[in-house]
Amino acid sequence: MKTNIVNENSIFLLITAIVVILAVRLVLRLIQAKVRGWIGEKAVSIILKFLPDEYTVFNNIYIEENGKSTQIDHVILSPYGIFVIETKNYSGWIYGSENAQYWTKNKYGTKYRFYNPLLQNYSHVKALQSLFGFPMLYFVPIVVFTGRATIKGHYPNHYVIYARQLLSTIKAYRKIVLTEEILTTIINKLSYSSFETSETASNHVNQIKDGIRERKAIIMQGICPRCGGTLVHRQGKYGAFWGCCNYPECHYTLNEQTLMKGGAS
């Protein structure tokens, strides 16, 4: 009888130990995933600091739209469009189709499934679309892989890129689609929608407004706000405009109407 009790206690202790070990492993895995994700987002945020001042960058924002909270890794507001970036810090082979619900990471034969980042980022774009009221053509979704990932899938209709390709992908968009007035409005809206307190949002908005005023002042002095070169009056296919003297190294241009209003495009 005593032997049976001892055996039952031993079995109970063994099962308890196994459960504790599995729980600890699960917690550690979750912590590692969060740390890995944070490192990837931080790396991308550092890269985005090298964009010119005409790009306004928001990192790790939370917005609430229609009663739903959405976390977005990076949003860039610019005259050339709204760039919405989802960051993944993985290593190993990455593959999966554009429309599949899950993709797969394969590292040394160990496979891990994760939610399709294209679909994930699409939901972020829809949230911003609802917030701003803009059509889809104003948005540029981008999925960026940091770490030692090797992208094996084929994605002809989407941007699925490495971190080293991010700046060139963004700068490839040169057609102005958002006026300064609209850009200022959506910067303000996103600032107030993505911060917890109105005081923090107000400070952020004031900083942006100060930057816009400084940029206008530089332009009115005939100086290129992007590289510091002299603005030169030129005649183009669509009429007169002002362009940087350092072209083709610098592609900054400004139409005459915008300059007369004291603004920048």
Short mmCIF file of N, CA, C and O in Angstrom, two decimals, residues 25-147:
data_model
loop_
_atom_site.label_atom_id
_atom_site.label_comp_id
_atom_site.label_asym_id
_atom_site.label_seq_id
_atom_site.Cartn_x
_atom_site.Cartn_y
_atom_site.Cartn_z
N ARG A 25 9.59 26.51 -21.43
CA ARG A 25 10.08 26.55 -22.81
C ARG A 25 9.17 27.41 -23.67
O ARG A 25 9.63 28.18 -24.53
N LEU A 26 7.85 27.30 -23.46
CA LEU A 26 6.89 28.10 -24.22
C LEU A 26 7.06 29.58 -23.93
O LEU A 26 7.07 30.41 -24.85
N VAL A 27 7.20 29.92 -22.65
CA VAL A 27 7.38 31.32 -22.26
C VAL A 27 8.67 31.88 -22.86
O VAL A 27 8.70 33.00 -23.38
N LEU A 28 9.76 31.10 -22.77
CA LEU A 28 11.03 31.54 -23.33
C LEU A 28 10.94 31.76 -24.84
O LEU A 28 11.50 32.71 -25.39
N ARG A 29 10.20 30.86 -25.50
CA ARG A 29 10.04 30.99 -26.95
C ARG A 29 9.27 32.26 -27.30
O ARG A 29 9.62 32.96 -28.25
N LEU A 30 8.23 32.56 -26.51
CA LEU A 30 7.45 33.78 -26.75
C LEU A 30 8.29 35.02 -26.51
O LEU A 30 8.23 36.00 -27.27
N ILE A 31 9.10 34.99 -25.44
CA ILE A 31 9.96 36.13 -25.13
C ILE A 31 10.99 36.33 -26.24
O ILE A 31 11.24 37.45 -26.69
N GLN A 32 11.59 35.22 -26.69
CA GLN A 32 12.58 35.31 -27.76
C GLN A 32 11.97 35.87 -29.03
O GLN A 32 12.59 36.68 -29.73
N ALA A 33 10.72 35.46 -29.35
CA ALA A 33 10.04 35.95 -30.55
C ALA A 33 9.81 37.46 -30.45
O ALA A 33 10.01 38.20 -31.42
N LYS A 34 9.40 37.92 -29.25
CA LYS A 34 9.15 39.35 -29.07
C LYS A 34 10.45 40.14 -29.17
O LYS A 34 10.49 41.21 -29.79
N VAL A 35 11.51 39.63 -28.56
CA VAL A 35 12.81 40.31 -28.62
C VAL A 35 13.31 40.35 -30.06
O VAL A 35 13.80 41.39 -30.53
N ARG A 36 13.18 39.22 -30.75
CA ARG A 36 13.63 39.16 -32.14
C ARG A 36 12.84 40.15 -33.00
O ARG A 36 13.41 40.85 -33.85
N GLY A 37 11.53 40.23 -32.78
CA GLY A 37 10.71 41.17 -33.53
C GLY A 37 11.09 42.61 -33.24
O GLY A 37 11.17 43.45 -34.15
N TRP A 38 11.38 42.90 -31.96
CA TRP A 38 11.77 44.26 -31.57
C TRP A 38 13.08 44.65 -32.22
O TRP A 38 13.24 45.78 -32.70
N ILE A 39 14.03 43.73 -32.28
CA ILE A 39 15.33 44.00 -32.90
C ILE A 39 15.16 44.30 -34.38
O ILE A 39 15.76 45.23 -34.92
N GLY A 40 14.30 43.52 -35.06
CA GLY A 40 14.05 43.75 -36.48
C GLY A 40 13.43 45.10 -36.73
O GLY A 40 13.84 45.84 -37.65
N GLU A 41 12.44 45.48 -35.92
CA GLU A 41 11.78 46.78 -36.08
C GLU A 41 12.76 47.92 -35.81
O GLU A 41 12.75 48.94 -36.50
N LYS A 42 13.61 47.73 -34.81
CA LYS A 42 14.59 48.77 -34.48
C LYS A 42 15.58 48.95 -35.62
O LYS A 42 15.96 50.09 -35.95
N ALA A 43 16.00 47.85 -36.23
CA ALA A 43 16.95 47.93 -37.35
C ALA A 43 16.34 48.71 -38.52
O ALA A 43 17.00 49.56 -39.12
N VAL A 44 15.08 48.44 -38.80
CA VAL A 44 14.41 49.13 -39.91
C VAL A 44 14.21 50.61 -39.57
O VAL A 44 14.38 51.48 -40.43
N SER A 45 13.86 50.91 -38.33
CA SER A 45 13.67 52.31 -37.93
C SER A 45 14.96 53.10 -38.10
O SER A 45 14.93 54.29 -38.46
N ILE A 46 16.11 52.47 -37.85
CA ILE A 46 17.41 53.14 -38.04
C ILE A 46 17.65 53.41 -39.52
O ILE A 46 18.11 54.48 -39.91
N ILE A 47 17.32 52.43 -40.37
CA ILE A 47 17.46 52.61 -41.82
C ILE A 47 16.61 53.77 -42.31
O ILE A 47 17.05 54.60 -43.12
N LEU A 48 15.39 53.88 -41.79
CA LEU A 48 14.46 54.91 -42.24
C LEU A 48 14.90 56.31 -41.84
O LEU A 48 14.43 57.30 -42.41
N LYS A 49 15.82 56.42 -40.89
CA LYS A 49 16.35 57.73 -40.50
C LYS A 49 17.14 58.38 -41.64
O LYS A 49 17.37 59.61 -41.63
N PHE A 50 17.57 57.59 -42.61
CA PHE A 50 18.36 58.10 -43.72
C PHE A 50 17.49 58.66 -44.85
O PHE A 50 18.02 59.10 -45.87
N LEU A 51 16.17 58.62 -44.70
CA LEU A 51 15.29 59.24 -45.69
C LEU A 51 15.37 60.76 -45.57
O LEU A 51 15.56 61.29 -44.48
N PRO A 52 15.19 61.48 -46.68
CA PRO A 52 15.18 62.95 -46.62
C PRO A 52 14.03 63.47 -45.76
O PRO A 52 13.10 62.73 -45.42
N ASP A 53 14.07 64.76 -45.44
CA ASP A 53 13.09 65.32 -44.51
C ASP A 53 11.68 65.43 -45.09
O ASP A 53 10.74 65.76 -44.36
N GLU A 54 11.51 65.20 -46.37
CA GLU A 54 10.16 65.23 -46.95
C GLU A 54 9.37 63.96 -46.60
O GLU A 54 8.18 63.87 -46.90
N TYR A 55 10.03 63.00 -45.97
CA TYR A 55 9.37 61.78 -45.50
C TYR A 55 9.17 61.88 -43.98
O TYR A 55 10.12 62.14 -43.25
N THR A 56 7.95 61.66 -43.54
CA THR A 56 7.66 61.66 -42.11
C THR A 56 7.44 60.21 -41.66
O THR A 56 6.54 59.53 -42.16
N VAL A 57 8.28 59.74 -40.74
CA VAL A 57 8.29 58.33 -40.35
C VAL A 57 7.61 58.14 -38.99
O VAL A 57 7.92 58.85 -38.03
N PHE A 58 6.72 57.17 -38.92
CA PHE A 58 6.10 56.74 -37.66
C PHE A 58 6.51 55.29 -37.43
O PHE A 58 6.32 54.44 -38.31
N ASN A 59 7.08 54.99 -36.26
CA ASN A 59 7.51 53.64 -35.93
C ASN A 59 6.65 53.05 -34.81
O ASN A 59 6.33 53.74 -33.84
N ASN A 60 6.30 51.78 -34.96
CA ASN A 60 5.59 51.02 -33.93
C ASN A 60 4.37 51.80 -33.40
O ASN A 60 4.32 52.19 -32.23
N ILE A 61 3.41 52.01 -34.27
CA ILE A 61 2.25 52.80 -33.88
C ILE A 61 1.04 51.90 -33.65
O ILE A 61 0.93 50.80 -34.19
N TYR A 62 0.14 52.39 -32.82
CA TYR A 62 -1.14 51.73 -32.56
C TYR A 62 -2.25 52.70 -32.93
O TYR A 62 -2.26 53.85 -32.45
N ILE A 63 -3.15 52.25 -33.77
CA ILE A 63 -4.30 53.09 -34.10
C ILE A 63 -5.57 52.29 -33.82
O ILE A 63 -5.58 51.06 -33.88
N GLU A 64 -6.62 53.02 -33.48
CA GLU A 64 -7.91 52.38 -33.23
C GLU A 64 -8.91 52.93 -34.23
O GLU A 64 -9.16 54.14 -34.29
N GLU A 65 -9.46 52.05 -35.04
CA GLU A 65 -10.40 52.44 -36.07
C GLU A 65 -11.56 51.46 -36.07
O GLU A 65 -11.36 50.23 -36.10
N ASN A 66 -12.78 51.99 -36.00
CA ASN A 66 -13.99 51.18 -35.95
C ASN A 66 -13.97 50.20 -34.78
O ASN A 66 -14.42 49.05 -34.89
N GLY A 67 -13.42 50.67 -33.65
CA GLY A 67 -13.42 49.86 -32.45
C GLY A 67 -12.35 48.79 -32.40
O GLY A 67 -12.29 48.01 -31.45
N LYS A 68 -11.48 48.72 -33.41
CA LYS A 68 -10.43 47.70 -33.46
C LYS A 68 -9.06 48.36 -33.37
O LYS A 68 -8.79 49.36 -34.03
N SER A 69 -8.20 47.78 -32.54
CA SER A 69 -6.85 48.30 -32.38
C SER A 69 -5.90 47.58 -33.33
O SER A 69 -5.93 46.35 -33.45
N THR A 70 -5.06 48.34 -34.01
CA THR A 70 -4.12 47.79 -34.98
C THR A 70 -2.72 48.30 -34.69
O THR A 70 -2.52 49.50 -34.50
N GLN A 71 -1.75 47.38 -34.63
CA GLN A 71 -0.35 47.76 -34.45
C GLN A 71 0.35 47.67 -35.80
O GLN A 71 0.25 46.67 -36.50
N ILE A 72 1.05 48.73 -36.16
CA ILE A 72 1.75 48.79 -37.44
C ILE A 72 3.22 49.09 -37.17
O ILE A 72 3.55 50.02 -36.43
N ASP A 73 4.10 48.32 -37.79
CA ASP A 73 5.53 48.48 -37.52
C ASP A 73 6.05 49.85 -37.95
O ASP A 73 6.71 50.55 -37.17
N HIS A 74 5.76 50.25 -39.22
CA HIS A 74 6.28 51.52 -39.72
C HIS A 74 5.30 52.10 -40.74
O HIS A 74 4.81 51.38 -41.61
N VAL A 75 5.05 53.39 -40.65
CA VAL A 75 4.26 54.12 -41.64
C VAL A 75 5.06 55.35 -42.05
O VAL A 75 5.57 56.08 -41.21
N ILE A 76 5.19 55.56 -43.36
CA ILE A 76 5.93 56.70 -43.88
C ILE A 76 4.98 57.53 -44.73
O ILE A 76 4.43 57.05 -45.73
N LEU A 77 4.80 58.78 -44.35
CA LEU A 77 3.95 59.70 -45.10
C LEU A 77 4.85 60.61 -45.93
O LEU A 77 5.78 61.22 -45.41
N SER A 78 4.57 60.67 -47.23
CA SER A 78 5.42 61.46 -48.12
C SER A 78 4.58 62.01 -49.26
O SER A 78 3.45 61.56 -49.49
N PRO A 79 5.12 62.97 -50.01
CA PRO A 79 4.39 63.47 -51.19
C PRO A 79 4.16 62.38 -52.24
O PRO A 79 3.28 62.51 -53.09
N TYR A 80 4.94 61.30 -52.16
CA TYR A 80 4.92 60.27 -53.19
C TYR A 80 4.04 59.07 -52.82
O TYR A 80 3.99 58.10 -53.57
N GLY A 81 3.39 59.14 -51.68
CA GLY A 81 2.53 58.05 -51.25
C GLY A 81 2.71 57.71 -49.79
O GLY A 81 3.55 58.30 -49.09
N ILE A 82 1.91 56.77 -49.34
CA ILE A 82 1.94 56.32 -47.95
C ILE A 82 2.52 54.91 -47.92
O ILE A 82 1.91 53.96 -48.40
N PHE A 83 3.70 54.77 -47.36
CA PHE A 83 4.39 53.48 -47.32
C PHE A 83 4.08 52.78 -45.98
O PHE A 83 4.28 53.36 -44.92
N VAL A 84 3.58 51.57 -46.09
CA VAL A 84 3.19 50.79 -44.91
C VAL A 84 4.08 49.57 -44.85
O VAL A 84 4.05 48.72 -45.75
N ILE A 85 4.88 49.46 -43.78
CA ILE A 85 5.93 48.44 -43.73
C ILE A 85 5.68 47.45 -42.61
O ILE A 85 5.47 47.82 -41.46
N GLU A 86 5.73 46.18 -42.96
CA GLU A 86 5.68 45.08 -42.00
C GLU A 86 7.07 44.45 -41.95
O GLU A 86 7.63 44.05 -42.98
N THR A 87 7.66 44.37 -40.75
CA THR A 87 9.03 43.86 -40.59
C THR A 87 9.02 42.46 -40.00
O THR A 87 8.30 42.18 -39.04
N LYS A 88 9.83 41.57 -40.57
CA LYS A 88 10.00 40.21 -40.05
C LYS A 88 11.49 39.94 -39.86
O LYS A 88 12.26 40.04 -40.81
N ASN A 89 11.87 39.61 -38.64
CA ASN A 89 13.27 39.33 -38.35
C ASN A 89 13.46 37.83 -38.21
O ASN A 89 13.44 37.27 -37.11
N TYR A 90 13.63 37.15 -39.34
CA TYR A 90 13.77 35.69 -39.38
C TYR A 90 15.09 35.30 -40.04
O TYR A 90 15.69 36.09 -40.78
N SER A 91 15.50 34.08 -39.77
CA SER A 91 16.62 33.49 -40.50
C SER A 91 16.14 32.17 -41.08
O SER A 91 15.22 31.56 -40.56
N GLY A 92 16.80 31.76 -42.17
CA GLY A 92 16.37 30.53 -42.84
C GLY A 92 15.64 30.84 -44.14
O GLY A 92 15.51 31.99 -44.55
N TRP A 93 15.18 29.80 -44.81
CA TRP A 93 14.45 29.95 -46.06
C TRP A 93 13.01 30.36 -45.77
O TRP A 93 12.34 29.78 -44.91
N ILE A 94 12.53 31.33 -46.54
CA ILE A 94 11.17 31.83 -46.39
C ILE A 94 10.41 31.54 -47.68
O ILE A 94 10.84 31.96 -48.76
N TYR A 95 9.30 30.84 -47.56
CA TYR A 95 8.51 30.59 -48.77
C TYR A 95 7.03 30.48 -48.44
O TYR A 95 6.63 30.21 -47.30
N GLY A 96 6.21 30.68 -49.46
CA GLY A 96 4.76 30.67 -49.33
C GLY A 96 4.18 31.51 -50.45
O GLY A 96 4.82 32.45 -50.93
N SER A 97 2.97 31.19 -50.89
CA SER A 97 2.38 31.91 -52.01
C SER A 97 1.75 33.22 -51.54
O SER A 97 1.54 33.44 -50.35
N GLU A 98 1.46 34.10 -52.50
CA GLU A 98 0.91 35.41 -52.18
C GLU A 98 -0.41 35.33 -51.42
O GLU A 98 -0.67 36.13 -50.53
N ASN A 99 -1.24 34.37 -51.79
CA ASN A 99 -2.59 34.29 -51.22
C ASN A 99 -2.73 33.24 -50.12
O ASN A 99 -3.82 33.09 -49.56
N ALA A 100 -1.67 32.51 -49.82
CA ALA A 100 -1.75 31.48 -48.77
C ALA A 100 -1.95 32.14 -47.41
O ALA A 100 -1.45 33.23 -47.15
N GLN A 101 -2.66 31.46 -46.52
CA GLN A 101 -2.89 32.01 -45.20
C GLN A 101 -1.61 31.99 -44.36
O GLN A 101 -1.39 32.88 -43.54
N TYR A 102 -0.78 30.99 -44.58
CA TYR A 102 0.46 30.86 -43.80
C TYR A 102 1.66 30.70 -44.72
O TYR A 102 1.55 30.11 -45.81
N TRP A 103 2.80 31.23 -44.29
CA TRP A 103 4.07 30.98 -44.94
C TRP A 103 4.90 30.07 -44.04
O TRP A 103 4.52 29.79 -42.90
N THR A 104 6.04 29.62 -44.56
CA THR A 104 6.89 28.69 -43.82
C THR A 104 8.33 29.21 -43.76
O THR A 104 8.86 29.70 -44.74
N LYS A 105 8.91 29.08 -42.58
CA LYS A 105 10.34 29.34 -42.40
C LYS A 105 11.02 28.01 -42.19
O LYS A 105 10.62 27.23 -41.33
N ASN A 106 12.03 27.73 -42.97
CA ASN A 106 12.75 26.47 -42.88
C ASN A 106 14.21 26.77 -42.55
O ASN A 106 14.95 27.32 -43.35
N LYS A 107 14.61 26.39 -41.32
CA LYS A 107 15.99 26.62 -40.89
C LYS A 107 16.61 25.29 -40.49
O LYS A 107 16.24 24.69 -39.49
N TYR A 108 17.55 24.85 -41.31
CA TYR A 108 18.25 23.58 -41.07
C TYR A 108 17.26 22.42 -40.89
O TYR A 108 17.45 21.54 -40.06
N GLY A 109 16.19 22.44 -41.69
CA GLY A 109 15.22 21.34 -41.65
C GLY A 109 14.12 21.52 -40.62
O GLY A 109 13.14 20.77 -40.63
N THR A 110 14.25 22.49 -39.73
CA THR A 110 13.22 22.77 -38.74
C THR A 110 12.26 23.81 -39.32
O THR A 110 12.66 24.93 -39.63
N LYS A 111 11.00 23.40 -39.47
CA LYS A 111 10.02 24.27 -40.12
C LYS A 111 9.11 24.96 -39.10
O LYS A 111 8.77 24.38 -38.08
N TYR A 112 8.78 26.21 -39.44
CA TYR A 112 7.90 27.01 -38.58
C TYR A 112 6.93 27.77 -39.46
O TYR A 112 7.33 28.45 -40.41
N ARG A 113 5.64 27.67 -39.17
CA ARG A 113 4.62 28.38 -39.94
C ARG A 113 4.29 29.71 -39.28
O ARG A 113 4.20 29.80 -38.06
N PHE A 114 4.10 30.73 -40.10
CA PHE A 114 3.70 32.03 -39.57
C PHE A 114 2.69 32.66 -40.53
O PHE A 114 2.65 32.35 -41.73
N TYR A 115 1.88 33.55 -39.98
CA TYR A 115 0.80 34.15 -40.76
C TYR A 115 1.38 34.96 -41.92
O TYR A 115 2.38 35.67 -41.77
N ASN A 116 0.77 34.83 -43.07
CA ASN A 116 1.20 35.51 -44.29
C ASN A 116 1.36 37.01 -44.03
O ASN A 116 0.38 37.71 -43.78
N PRO A 117 2.58 37.55 -44.08
CA PRO A 117 2.78 38.98 -43.78
C PRO A 117 2.14 39.90 -44.82
O PRO A 117 1.87 41.06 -44.51
N LEU A 118 1.91 39.40 -46.04
CA LEU A 118 1.21 40.21 -47.04
C LEU A 118 -0.23 40.46 -46.61
O LEU A 118 -0.74 41.59 -46.71
N LEU A 119 -0.88 39.41 -46.11
CA LEU A 119 -2.25 39.56 -45.61
C LEU A 119 -2.27 40.41 -44.34
O LEU A 119 -3.17 41.23 -44.14
N GLN A 120 -1.26 40.21 -43.50
CA GLN A 120 -1.15 40.99 -42.27
C GLN A 120 -1.01 42.47 -42.59
O GLN A 120 -1.69 43.33 -42.00
N ASN A 121 -0.14 42.79 -43.55
CA ASN A 121 0.08 44.18 -43.91
C ASN A 121 -1.12 44.77 -44.64
O ASN A 121 -1.40 45.97 -44.55
N TYR A 122 -1.84 43.93 -45.37
CA TYR A 122 -3.05 44.39 -46.06
C TYR A 122 -4.08 44.91 -45.05
O TYR A 122 -4.73 45.93 -45.29
N SER A 123 -4.19 44.22 -43.92
CA SER A 123 -5.12 44.67 -42.88
C SER A 123 -4.67 46.01 -42.30
O SER A 123 -5.50 46.85 -41.93
N HIS A 124 -3.36 46.23 -42.23
CA HIS A 124 -2.84 47.52 -41.76
C HIS A 124 -3.19 48.64 -42.74
O HIS A 124 -3.59 49.73 -42.34
N VAL A 125 -3.03 48.34 -44.02
CA VAL A 125 -3.37 49.32 -45.05
C VAL A 125 -4.86 49.67 -45.00
O VAL A 125 -5.24 50.84 -45.10
N LYS A 126 -5.69 48.66 -44.81
CA LYS A 126 -7.14 48.90 -44.75
C LYS A 126 -7.50 49.77 -43.55
O LYS A 126 -8.39 50.63 -43.63
N ALA A 127 -6.80 49.57 -42.43
CA ALA A 127 -7.05 50.40 -41.24
C ALA A 127 -6.68 51.85 -41.51
O ALA A 127 -7.42 52.78 -41.16
N LEU A 128 -5.53 52.06 -42.17
CA LEU A 128 -5.10 53.42 -42.51
C LEU A 128 -6.01 54.03 -43.58
O LEU A 128 -6.29 55.23 -43.55
N GLN A 129 -6.44 53.20 -44.49
CA GLN A 129 -7.35 53.66 -45.53
C GLN A 129 -8.66 54.16 -44.92
O GLN A 129 -9.21 55.19 -45.32
N SER A 130 -9.14 53.44 -43.94
CA SER A 130 -10.35 53.84 -43.23
C SER A 130 -10.13 55.13 -42.45
O SER A 130 -11.00 56.00 -42.38
N LEU A 131 -8.93 55.25 -41.86
CA LEU A 131 -8.61 56.44 -41.07
C LEU A 131 -8.50 57.68 -41.94
O LEU A 131 -9.03 58.75 -41.60
N PHE A 132 -7.82 57.55 -43.09
CA PHE A 132 -7.57 58.70 -43.95
C PHE A 132 -8.67 58.94 -44.98
O PHE A 132 -8.84 60.06 -45.46
N GLY A 133 -9.37 57.87 -45.37
CA GLY A 133 -10.39 58.00 -46.40
C GLY A 133 -9.82 58.06 -47.81
O GLY A 133 -10.44 58.62 -48.72
N PHE A 134 -8.62 57.48 -48.01
CA PHE A 134 -7.96 57.50 -49.31
C PHE A 134 -8.17 56.18 -50.05
O PHE A 134 -8.27 55.12 -49.42
N PRO A 135 -8.16 56.21 -51.39
CA PRO A 135 -8.21 54.95 -52.15
C PRO A 135 -6.90 54.19 -52.04
O PRO A 135 -5.87 54.74 -51.62
N MET A 136 -6.92 52.95 -52.45
CA MET A 136 -5.78 52.05 -52.29
C MET A 136 -4.54 52.52 -53.06
O MET A 136 -3.41 52.25 -52.67
N LEU A 137 -4.75 53.25 -54.14
CA LEU A 137 -3.61 53.63 -55.00
C LEU A 137 -2.63 54.57 -54.32
O LEU A 137 -1.50 54.75 -54.78
N TYR A 138 -3.03 55.19 -53.19
CA TYR A 138 -2.13 56.07 -52.47
C TYR A 138 -1.18 55.30 -51.53
O TYR A 138 -0.26 55.88 -50.98
N PHE A 139 -1.43 54.00 -51.35
CA PHE A 139 -0.66 53.22 -50.38
C PHE A 139 0.34 52.29 -51.08
O PHE A 139 0.05 51.73 -52.14
N VAL A 140 1.50 52.14 -50.44
CA VAL A 140 2.53 51.23 -50.95
C VAL A 140 2.88 50.25 -49.83
O VAL A 140 3.68 50.58 -48.93
N PRO A 141 2.30 49.04 -49.83
CA PRO A 141 2.63 48.05 -48.79
C PRO A 141 3.98 47.39 -49.08
O PRO A 141 4.26 47.02 -50.22
N ILE A 142 4.79 47.23 -48.04
CA ILE A 142 6.10 46.61 -48.19
C ILE A 142 6.33 45.64 -47.02
O ILE A 142 6.10 46.00 -45.87
N VAL A 143 6.78 44.43 -47.34
CA VAL A 143 7.19 43.47 -46.32
C VAL A 143 8.71 43.38 -46.36
O VAL A 143 9.29 43.10 -47.42
N VAL A 144 9.35 43.62 -45.22
CA VAL A 144 10.82 43.65 -45.15
C VAL A 144 11.32 42.53 -44.25
O VAL A 144 10.85 42.40 -43.11
N PHE A 145 12.26 41.76 -44.74
CA PHE A 145 12.89 40.71 -43.94
C PHE A 145 14.28 41.17 -43.53
O PHE A 145 15.10 41.55 -44.35
N THR A 146 14.52 41.17 -42.22
CA THR A 146 15.84 41.46 -41.67
C THR A 146 16.48 40.13 -41.25
O THR A 146 15.93 39.07 -41.49
N GLY A 147 17.61 40.21 -40.58
CA GLY A 147 18.27 38.96 -40.15
C GLY A 147 18.89 38.25 -41.32
O GLY A 147 19.26 38.85 -42.33
#
